[in-house]
């Protein structure tokens, strides 16, 4: 659930980019960082290995502005995609309000996509959460690969019931990045408004 | 959702602020923050003489993530938790102590400030803060309503196109 500070008039929401290694999660954040005006974003923090693979997380705070007198802020995180960093992934999911699942269009990453989604479900379950209780959108990235799989095939292994909104993206070119973020943010805000 | 909402209302917020300010006054600590376990700043006070603070969002995120990683390590070693973390540099110290299960008291101070003194007073403050956060568990949940969603969505359109 979002952190609400009534006295300071602040609402903070946490959005996590999840997905297999090298699918483009960090690139999404870098695109957001490069295109959002400086006064609306904070510093981007990257805890990465020497070869720029995410070790713990990337972090980017975004200010939406004031809504009904509440300063509303999104904190964007990525998780490390490499399989062996699961402990870090689980920690980053703590307190998540919305998730962007970034899938890779390459044929040889189809299994990695499926395994990452299964890992997401398992890690949420360990926090006592059903995957359906968190707003999730699906971003199918790297659509410009010459051998990119059809989105229907990727969705079939990640989201066989077609429950998630899907966005095609080329995150290194900024295509589909803002549409994805906007949709998950809207879903989080709607959920916040429905809090009983 | 994974975490309960943590909402600070006026009186509770004022008391948290006052306790942290008292701690700063008596110890000479430069910055004092109360950070929730998700990495959001709940309260921040700084000494009058302190220079402009670093990016507090980033500090809070890293402190909370570090605490989560430390807690995971504690569990692997058979401990419930490691309740405090101390990072000492050449010029300054970062001291973090758990405030119950919900928050972290984070203190940043110069090398000239004795760590032992900070620990003694911080522990008193932690007890006071924990009692306030306990009171907040009983407050009714917040209703923001559809107007909030509509207003926020309009801002999203402005920000993200």
Tab-separated table of C-alpha atoms in Angstrom:
chain	number	residue	atom	x	y	z
A	1	UNK	CA	0.000	0.000	0.000
A	2	UNK	CA	1.189	3.493	-0.721
A	3	UNK	CA	2.748	5.506	2.081
A	4	UNK	CA	0.539	8.450	2.966
A	5	UNK	CA	1.882	11.239	5.131
A	6	UNK	CA	-1.158	13.339	5.924
A	7	UNK	CA	0.695	15.877	7.974
A	8	UNK	CA	3.342	16.491	5.339
A	9	UNK	CA	0.644	16.132	2.646
A	10	UNK	CA	2.571	13.495	0.705
A	11	UNK	CA	1.584	10.297	-1.066
A	12	UNK	CA	4.340	7.935	-2.203
A	13	UNK	CA	3.869	4.965	-4.526
A	14	UNK	CA	6.362	2.245	-5.445
A	15	UNK	CA	6.527	0.821	-8.962
A	16	UNK	CA	8.874	-2.074	-9.746
A	17	UNK	CA	10.165	-3.111	-13.173
A	18	UNK	CA	10.475	-6.907	-13.202
A	19	UNK	CA	11.619	-9.333	-15.886
A	20	UNK	CA	14.460	-11.552	-17.066
A	21	UNK	CA	18.067	-10.392	-17.290
A	22	UNK	CA	18.925	-8.077	-20.191
A	23	UNK	CA	15.262	-7.491	-21.100
A	24	UNK	CA	15.641	-3.708	-20.788
A	25	UNK	CA	14.415	-2.780	-17.307
A	26	UNK	CA	17.277	-0.403	-16.550
A	27	UNK	CA	16.992	1.076	-20.052
A	28	UNK	CA	13.374	1.969	-19.307
A	29	UNK	CA	14.447	3.935	-16.249
A	30	UNK	CA	17.283	5.630	-18.098
A	31	UNK	CA	14.841	6.776	-20.772
A	32	UNK	CA	12.476	8.180	-18.169
A	33	UNK	CA	15.376	9.915	-16.437
A	34	UNK	CA	16.587	11.473	-19.693
A	35	UNK	CA	13.198	12.773	-20.807
A	36	UNK	CA	11.461	13.965	-17.650
A	37	UNK	CA	12.265	17.598	-16.760
A	38	UNK	CA	14.906	17.860	-14.067
A	39	UNK	CA	12.675	19.582	-11.522
A	40	UNK	CA	10.249	16.634	-11.594
A	41	UNK	CA	12.739	13.879	-10.974
A	42	UNK	CA	15.380	13.102	-8.390
A	43	UNK	CA	18.736	11.444	-8.754
A	44	UNK	CA	18.902	8.058	-10.442
A	45	UNK	CA	20.666	5.555	-8.234
A	46	UNK	CA	22.103	2.421	-9.854
A	47	UNK	CA	23.675	-0.360	-7.849
A	48	UNK	CA	25.300	-2.266	-10.683
A	49	UNK	CA	28.206	-4.592	-11.330
A	50	UNK	CA	31.248	-3.475	-13.306
A	51	UNK	CA	29.682	-4.698	-16.532
A	52	UNK	CA	26.570	-2.632	-15.772
A	53	UNK	CA	24.320	-5.521	-14.834
A	54	UNK	CA	21.959	-4.528	-12.034
A	55	UNK	CA	23.292	-5.932	-8.776
A	56	UNK	CA	20.632	-4.819	-6.311
A	57	UNK	CA	18.340	-2.265	-7.973
A	58	UNK	CA	18.048	0.979	-9.906
A	59	UNK	CA	16.003	3.743	-8.345
A	60	UNK	CA	14.423	6.881	-9.745
A	61	UNK	CA	12.025	9.185	-7.860
A	62	UNK	CA	9.445	11.056	-9.960
A	63	UNK	CA	7.279	13.943	-8.767
A	64	UNK	CA	3.819	13.999	-10.250
A	65	UNK	CA	2.875	17.272	-8.598
A	66	UNK	CA	0.142	18.159	-6.122
A	67	UNK	CA	-3.236	16.472	-6.249
A	68	UNK	CA	-5.857	17.840	-3.870
A	69	UNK	CA	-3.036	19.341	-1.845
A	70	UNK	CA	-1.064	16.101	-1.681
A	71	UNK	CA	2.405	16.033	-3.162
A	72	UNK	CA	2.263	12.781	-5.129
A	73	UNK	CA	5.442	10.916	-5.921
A	74	UNK	CA	6.347	7.679	-7.690
A	75	UNK	CA	9.446	5.738	-6.784
A	76	UNK	CA	10.562	3.589	-9.717
A	77	UNK	CA	12.728	0.541	-9.084
A	78	UNK	CA	14.198	-2.204	-11.227
A	79	UNK	CA	15.191	-5.622	-9.936
A	80	UNK	CA	18.261	-7.575	-11.028
A	81	UNK	CA	17.123	-10.014	-13.709
A	82	UNK	CA	19.859	-12.600	-13.396
A	83	UNK	CA	18.461	-15.796	-11.890
A	84	UNK	CA	20.949	-15.957	-9.015
A	85	UNK	CA	19.919	-12.579	-7.568
A	86	UNK	CA	16.567	-13.762	-6.313
A	87	UNK	CA	17.139	-12.623	-2.726
A	88	UNK	CA	17.540	-9.064	-4.005
A	89	UNK	CA	14.424	-9.317	-6.162
A	90	UNK	CA	12.363	-10.449	-3.222
A	91	UNK	CA	13.551	-7.550	-1.092
A	92	UNK	CA	12.760	-4.978	-3.763
A	93	UNK	CA	9.184	-6.250	-4.045
A	94	UNK	CA	8.568	-5.202	-0.467
A	95	UNK	CA	5.774	-2.635	-0.419
A	96	UNK	CA	5.253	-2.666	-4.178
A	97	UNK	CA	2.191	-0.782	-5.459
A	98	UNK	CA	2.513	-1.583	-9.169
A	99	UNK	CA	4.642	-3.743	-11.467
A	100	UNK	CA	5.871	-3.436	-15.047
A	101	UNK	CA	6.856	-6.843	-16.383
A	102	UNK	CA	9.449	-6.308	-19.122
A	103	UNK	CA	9.583	-9.277	-21.500
A	104	UNK	CA	12.249	-9.896	-24.129
A	105	UNK	CA	11.170	-10.487	-27.750
A	106	UNK	CA	14.170	-12.652	-28.662
A	107	UNK	CA	13.262	-16.284	-29.420
A	108	UNK	CA	15.998	-17.620	-27.170
A	109	UNK	CA	14.580	-15.633	-24.206
A	110	UNK	CA	11.083	-17.082	-24.315
A	111	UNK	CA	11.798	-19.561	-21.544
A	112	UNK	CA	13.523	-16.843	-19.480
A	113	UNK	CA	10.375	-14.701	-19.768
A	114	UNK	CA	8.225	-17.544	-18.511
A	115	UNK	CA	10.586	-18.369	-15.661
A	116	UNK	CA	10.774	-14.739	-14.592
A	117	UNK	CA	6.979	-14.445	-14.429
A	118	UNK	CA	6.810	-17.627	-12.398
A	119	UNK	CA	9.497	-16.218	-10.114
A	120	UNK	CA	7.466	-13.017	-9.705
A	121	UNK	CA	4.395	-15.014	-8.674
A	122	UNK	CA	6.461	-17.041	-6.206
A	123	UNK	CA	8.139	-14.001	-4.671
A	124	UNK	CA	4.833	-12.170	-4.289
A	125	UNK	CA	3.347	-15.301	-2.729
A	126	UNK	CA	6.168	-15.360	-0.200
A	127	UNK	CA	5.018	-11.888	0.843
A	128	UNK	CA	1.501	-13.331	1.129
A	129	UNK	CA	0.272	-11.656	-2.037
A	130	UNK	CA	-1.672	-13.010	-4.958
A	131	UNK	CA	-0.321	-11.725	-8.243
A	132	UNK	CA	-3.834	-10.516	-9.118
A	133	UNK	CA	-3.848	-8.146	-6.134
A	134	UNK	CA	-1.144	-5.905	-7.624
A	135	UNK	CA	-1.601	-3.767	-10.764
A	136	UNK	CA	0.688	-5.232	-13.449
A	137	UNK	CA	1.262	-4.216	-17.053
A	138	UNK	CA	3.212	-6.194	-19.612
A	139	UNK	CA	5.817	-4.511	-21.784
A	140	UNK	CA	7.133	-6.619	-24.680
A	141	UNK	CA	10.470	-5.029	-25.390
A	142	UNK	CA	13.003	-5.161	-28.258
A	143	UNK	CA	10.317	-5.244	-30.941
A	144	UNK	CA	12.913	-4.100	-33.474
A	145	UNK	CA	14.833	-7.372	-33.318
A	146	UNK	CA	14.782	-8.949	-36.790
A	147	UNK	CA	13.702	-12.295	-35.331
A	148	UNK	CA	11.324	-10.879	-32.691
A	149	UNK	CA	8.653	-13.371	-31.716
A	150	UNK	CA	5.013	-12.433	-32.230
A	151	UNK	CA	3.584	-10.762	-29.124
A	152	UNK	CA	0.820	-13.391	-29.061
A	153	UNK	CA	3.430	-16.112	-28.560
A	154	UNK	CA	5.138	-14.190	-25.753
A	155	UNK	CA	1.840	-13.431	-24.081
A	156	UNK	CA	0.874	-17.102	-24.308
A	157	UNK	CA	3.699	-18.091	-21.958
A	158	UNK	CA	3.539	-15.070	-19.618
A	159	UNK	CA	-0.107	-14.166	-19.514
A	160	UNK	CA	-2.102	-17.034	-21.051
A	161	UNK	CA	-5.451	-15.611	-19.900
A	162	UNK	CA	-4.689	-12.250	-21.528
A	163	UNK	CA	-5.379	-10.393	-18.288
A	164	UNK	CA	-2.616	-7.796	-18.558
A	165	UNK	CA	-2.476	-4.664	-20.684
A	166	UNK	CA	0.316	-5.146	-23.195
A	167	UNK	CA	2.650	-2.543	-24.677
A	168	UNK	CA	5.140	-3.109	-27.444
A	169	UNK	CA	8.385	-1.244	-26.865
A	170	UNK	CA	11.865	-0.450	-28.056
A	171	UNK	CA	13.125	0.948	-24.790
A	172	UNK	CA	16.561	1.915	-26.114
A	173	UNK	CA	14.799	4.276	-28.520
A	174	UNK	CA	12.253	5.446	-25.964
A	175	UNK	CA	9.377	3.792	-27.807
A	176	UNK	CA	6.626	2.487	-25.530
A	177	UNK	CA	8.413	3.543	-22.354
A	178	UNK	CA	6.144	6.386	-21.273
A	179	UNK	CA	2.946	4.614	-22.377
A	180	UNK	CA	3.836	1.676	-20.145
A	181	UNK	CA	4.706	3.851	-17.160
A	182	UNK	CA	1.631	5.979	-17.585
A	183	UNK	CA	-0.671	2.972	-17.600
A	184	UNK	CA	0.778	1.306	-14.525
A	185	UNK	CA	0.797	4.662	-12.703
A	186	UNK	CA	-2.862	5.197	-13.569
A	187	UNK	CA	-3.743	1.722	-12.293
A	188	UNK	CA	-1.901	2.425	-9.032
A	189	UNK	CA	-3.697	5.754	-8.566
A	190	UNK	CA	-7.062	4.141	-9.262
A	191	UNK	CA	-6.307	1.469	-6.682
A	192	UNK	CA	-5.312	4.177	-4.212
A	193	UNK	CA	-8.607	5.967	-4.744
A	194	UNK	CA	-10.540	2.759	-4.162
A	195	UNK	CA	-8.931	2.118	-0.768
A	196	UNK	CA	-11.634	1.329	1.749
B	1	UNK	CA	-1.037	-5.342	-0.826
B	2	UNK	CA	2.275	-6.284	0.707
B	3	UNK	CA	2.631	-3.519	3.254
B	4	UNK	CA	0.039	-1.768	5.374
B	5	UNK	CA	-0.462	1.905	4.743
B	6	UNK	CA	1.574	4.067	7.082
B	7	UNK	CA	-0.102	7.395	7.580
B	8	UNK	CA	1.243	10.159	9.803
B	9	UNK	CA	-1.416	12.597	11.026
B	10	UNK	CA	-0.895	16.057	12.479
B	11	UNK	CA	-0.384	15.435	16.174
B	12	UNK	CA	1.620	12.251	15.688
B	13	UNK	CA	3.713	13.935	13.034
B	14	UNK	CA	4.410	16.889	15.316
B	15	UNK	CA	5.454	14.594	18.154
B	16	UNK	CA	7.751	12.568	15.878
B	17	UNK	CA	9.307	15.798	14.658
B	18	UNK	CA	9.765	17.070	18.216
B	19	UNK	CA	11.458	13.871	19.409
B	20	UNK	CA	13.880	13.888	16.477
B	21	UNK	CA	14.614	17.582	17.015
B	22	UNK	CA	15.288	16.925	20.717
B	23	UNK	CA	17.672	14.151	19.730
B	24	UNK	CA	19.527	16.461	17.362
B	25	UNK	CA	19.741	19.180	19.990
B	26	UNK	CA	21.155	16.977	22.715
B	27	UNK	CA	23.614	14.970	20.604
B	28	UNK	CA	24.835	17.366	17.906
B	29	UNK	CA	23.699	15.064	15.110
B	30	UNK	CA	23.527	16.814	11.727
B	31	UNK	CA	20.502	15.119	10.087
B	32	UNK	CA	17.787	12.919	11.563
B	33	UNK	CA	15.270	11.016	9.465
B	34	UNK	CA	12.452	8.630	10.166
B	35	UNK	CA	12.207	6.324	7.158
B	36	UNK	CA	9.584	3.665	6.581
B	37	UNK	CA	10.633	0.150	5.633
B	38	UNK	CA	9.683	0.780	2.024
B	39	UNK	CA	12.197	3.601	1.769
B	40	UNK	CA	9.981	6.673	2.072
B	41	UNK	CA	10.897	9.600	4.312
B	42	UNK	CA	8.291	10.052	7.059
B	43	UNK	CA	10.045	12.871	8.886
B	44	UNK	CA	13.237	14.837	8.466
B	45	UNK	CA	14.980	17.316	10.750
B	46	UNK	CA	18.360	18.933	10.369
B	47	UNK	CA	20.553	21.005	12.649
B	48	UNK	CA	20.419	24.750	12.019
B	49	UNK	CA	24.106	24.820	11.159
B	50	UNK	CA	23.945	21.813	8.819
B	51	UNK	CA	24.701	22.293	5.126
B	52	UNK	CA	22.124	21.399	2.493
B	53	UNK	CA	21.333	17.682	2.944
B	54	UNK	CA	21.994	15.037	0.300
B	55	UNK	CA	19.067	13.717	-1.826
B	56	UNK	CA	16.828	12.408	0.920
B	57	UNK	CA	14.798	10.134	-1.376
B	58	UNK	CA	17.973	8.325	-2.333
B	59	UNK	CA	19.270	8.187	1.238
B	60	UNK	CA	15.964	6.735	2.463
B	61	UNK	CA	15.796	4.160	-0.318
B	62	UNK	CA	19.333	2.965	0.249
B	63	UNK	CA	18.913	2.879	4.039
B	64	UNK	CA	15.702	0.835	3.783
B	65	UNK	CA	17.175	-1.526	1.198
B	66	UNK	CA	20.295	-1.950	3.282
B	67	UNK	CA	18.176	-2.686	6.344
B	68	UNK	CA	16.138	-5.243	4.389
B	69	UNK	CA	19.303	-6.944	3.170
B	70	UNK	CA	20.736	-6.910	6.694
B	71	UNK	CA	17.545	-8.434	8.065
B	72	UNK	CA	17.711	-11.189	5.442
B	73	UNK	CA	21.298	-11.855	6.498
B	74	UNK	CA	20.216	-11.969	10.148
B	75	UNK	CA	17.560	-14.563	9.332
B	76	UNK	CA	20.093	-16.695	7.482
B	77	UNK	CA	22.303	-16.577	10.552
B	78	UNK	CA	19.483	-17.561	12.866
B	79	UNK	CA	18.792	-14.094	14.275
B	80	UNK	CA	15.407	-12.378	14.227
B	81	UNK	CA	17.063	-9.177	13.078
B	82	UNK	CA	20.105	-6.970	13.479
B	83	UNK	CA	18.470	-3.926	14.985
B	84	UNK	CA	21.197	-1.377	14.299
B	85	UNK	CA	23.627	-0.555	11.534
B	86	UNK	CA	26.651	1.702	11.828
B	87	UNK	CA	28.693	2.932	8.894
B	88	UNK	CA	31.725	4.977	9.907
B	89	UNK	CA	33.757	7.020	7.466
B	90	UNK	CA	36.686	9.386	7.853
B	91	UNK	CA	34.507	12.415	8.396
B	92	UNK	CA	31.156	11.150	9.439
B	93	UNK	CA	28.912	8.347	10.580
B	94	UNK	CA	25.572	6.917	9.457
B	95	UNK	CA	23.656	5.254	12.262
B	96	UNK	CA	20.408	3.374	11.656
B	97	UNK	CA	18.221	1.785	14.306
B	98	UNK	CA	14.935	-0.073	13.867
B	99	UNK	CA	11.779	1.555	15.170
B	100	UNK	CA	9.613	-1.527	15.608
B	101	UNK	CA	8.755	-3.361	12.411
B	102	UNK	CA	7.674	-0.300	10.489
B	103	UNK	CA	10.399	2.295	10.392
B	104	UNK	CA	14.065	3.155	10.735
B	105	UNK	CA	15.620	6.030	12.645
B	106	UNK	CA	18.484	7.314	10.541
B	107	UNK	CA	21.102	9.675	11.951
B	108	UNK	CA	23.991	11.310	10.111
B	109	UNK	CA	26.675	13.066	12.122
B	110	UNK	CA	30.251	14.320	12.096
B	111	UNK	CA	33.245	12.394	13.370
B	112	UNK	CA	33.459	14.823	16.308
B	113	UNK	CA	30.157	13.533	17.725
B	114	UNK	CA	30.690	10.556	20.061
B	115	UNK	CA	28.941	7.445	18.731
B	116	UNK	CA	28.248	6.128	22.215
B	117	UNK	CA	26.357	9.274	23.170
B	118	UNK	CA	24.284	9.067	19.991
B	119	UNK	CA	23.422	5.430	20.663
B	120	UNK	CA	22.287	6.137	24.212
B	121	UNK	CA	19.969	8.973	23.227
B	122	UNK	CA	18.842	7.310	20.009
B	123	UNK	CA	17.587	4.297	21.925
B	124	UNK	CA	15.461	6.530	24.144
B	125	UNK	CA	14.068	8.230	21.056
B	126	UNK	CA	13.343	4.920	19.353
B	127	UNK	CA	11.129	3.877	22.271
B	128	UNK	CA	9.197	7.157	22.004
B	129	UNK	CA	8.816	6.890	18.237
B	130	UNK	CA	7.759	3.255	18.382
B	131	UNK	CA	4.970	4.169	20.812
B	132	UNK	CA	3.696	6.837	18.404
B	133	UNK	CA	3.771	4.476	15.411
B	134	UNK	CA	1.912	1.882	17.470
B	135	UNK	CA	-0.873	4.419	18.078
B	136	UNK	CA	-1.162	4.944	14.329
B	137	UNK	CA	-2.072	1.307	13.745
B	138	UNK	CA	-5.544	2.045	15.094
B	139	UNK	CA	-6.389	5.018	12.910
B	140	UNK	CA	-9.065	4.546	10.237
B	141	UNK	CA	-7.933	3.970	6.661
B	142	UNK	CA	-7.751	6.963	4.395
B	143	UNK	CA	-10.349	7.649	1.723
B	144	UNK	CA	-9.083	9.646	-1.220
B	145	UNK	CA	-12.009	9.184	-3.579
B	146	UNK	CA	-12.427	9.399	-7.331
B	147	UNK	CA	-11.572	13.100	-7.532
B	148	UNK	CA	-8.066	12.274	-6.451
B	149	UNK	CA	-7.700	9.690	-9.214
B	150	UNK	CA	-9.039	12.104	-11.837
B	151	UNK	CA	-6.721	14.920	-10.721
B	152	UNK	CA	-3.713	12.624	-10.601
B	153	UNK	CA	-4.455	11.208	-14.040
B	154	UNK	CA	-4.551	14.720	-15.486
B	155	UNK	CA	-1.103	15.357	-14.006
B	156	UNK	CA	0.095	12.063	-15.456
B	157	UNK	CA	-1.011	13.261	-18.891
B	158	UNK	CA	1.057	16.406	-18.397
B	159	UNK	CA	4.120	14.520	-17.208
B	160	UNK	CA	4.139	11.516	-19.526
B	161	UNK	CA	2.178	12.734	-22.522
